[in-house]
DNA sequence: TAGATATATTAGCCAGGGCTAACTTTACAA
DNA sequence: TTGTAAAGTTAGCCCTGGCTAATATATCTA
């Protein structure tokens, strides 16, 4: 059934150039992207909750909805998922808090977000654009790449 | 109902620092990420179809599934969506072709993918990691940012 | 403090993109 | 050429994360 890992049976390696990765390596890349997408909602939400608490003293669904650009029922539903997953704790009709785990995730995400934005700006990109692009890019930056961004930032003041 | 765009009623601007973007700007960022996600499947599929045709002469669902790391029925379903959306043309049980529109999209995506990978590698990241991260990052790179990547690549040979 | 307004939740809908199991069609090899 | 193996499709399931409409609760204000 599942063949040997080394494919390309009788074809010279790097025949037509382009993408000479093995099918497995490519599949792994796509799998990681799908995994990243599964964490994306959680990361953006805890990040936003932490920001709102810091900025205004509390995190309310209505404010989250406004900043996320979605309707309040969407926030309610997603908050239930985050509560189920142990990142958020709350009581009905009351404002939102992060669990210890949620706070840790929020801290890491905010740091990473800032790094990505700073990196893009160091590259000469305008802040508005940097913020927009970072919102998506941040979830796909591996530890290695994040470190490379930091190194670049140190070298470029 | 919907208030004036300028919020933060009686609070000094940049009070607690951190994220001083307006709620609207932030919502716009999230909206763009959601829009990018809607195109992601299409972009990866047409890119892969073009690669397979170039490398092996034809694009077969079974090979797409292997390289995407998904099961064949998933490919079938998604190909139907792409056909519906005018990017792919095919006959049942036969291999896959791109429409003119699909080819244009594939060309742009392959170019962008290569630029992102090259950029990350120019930053000192190992090829495997660059390929993996690029698979996700590529979909969130605006025209401005892509140009900045290209400028960086020219400056750094 | 009572009524109006703002906020939050619930219920129910939808599309996307995964999956398995079962079936159909094609391709290959004896 | 025929029968089996490989490939492709269909049906039906799941979860995510959007939405609207209706309802419940909290908050504010007169
Ligand atoms: Mn984000
Ligand atoms: Mn973020
Ligand atoms: Mn991709
Ligand atoms: Mn790609």
Short mmCIF file of C-alpha atoms and ligand atoms in Angstrom, two decimals, chain A residues 21 26 30, chain B residues 43-44 47 51 109-110 112-113 134-136 138-139, ligand 4:
data_model
loop_
_atom_site.label_atom_id
_atom_site.label_comp_id
_atom_site.label_asym_id
_atom_site.label_seq_id
_atom_site.Cartn_x
_atom_site.Cartn_y
_atom_site.Cartn_z
CA UNK A 21 10.93 18.58 -2.44
CA UNK A 26 5.45 19.04 0.95
CA UNK A 30 0.56 21.71 4.31
CA UNK B 43 -4.12 29.16 -4.39
CA UNK B 44 -2.44 26.03 -3.09
CA UNK B 47 -0.14 26.04 -7.70
CA UNK B 51 3.66 22.04 -10.66
CA UNK B 109 1.18 32.11 -6.66
CA UNK B 110 4.24 30.18 -7.73
CA UNK B 112 5.07 34.66 -4.79
CA UNK B 113 5.85 31.33 -3.15
CA UNK B 134 6.32 29.99 3.34
CA UNK B 135 3.41 27.63 2.71
CA UNK B 136 1.39 29.58 5.26
CA UNK B 138 2.55 33.39 1.32
CA UNK B 139 -1.20 33.89 1.61
MN1 LIG E 4 2.54 27.55 -2.04
#
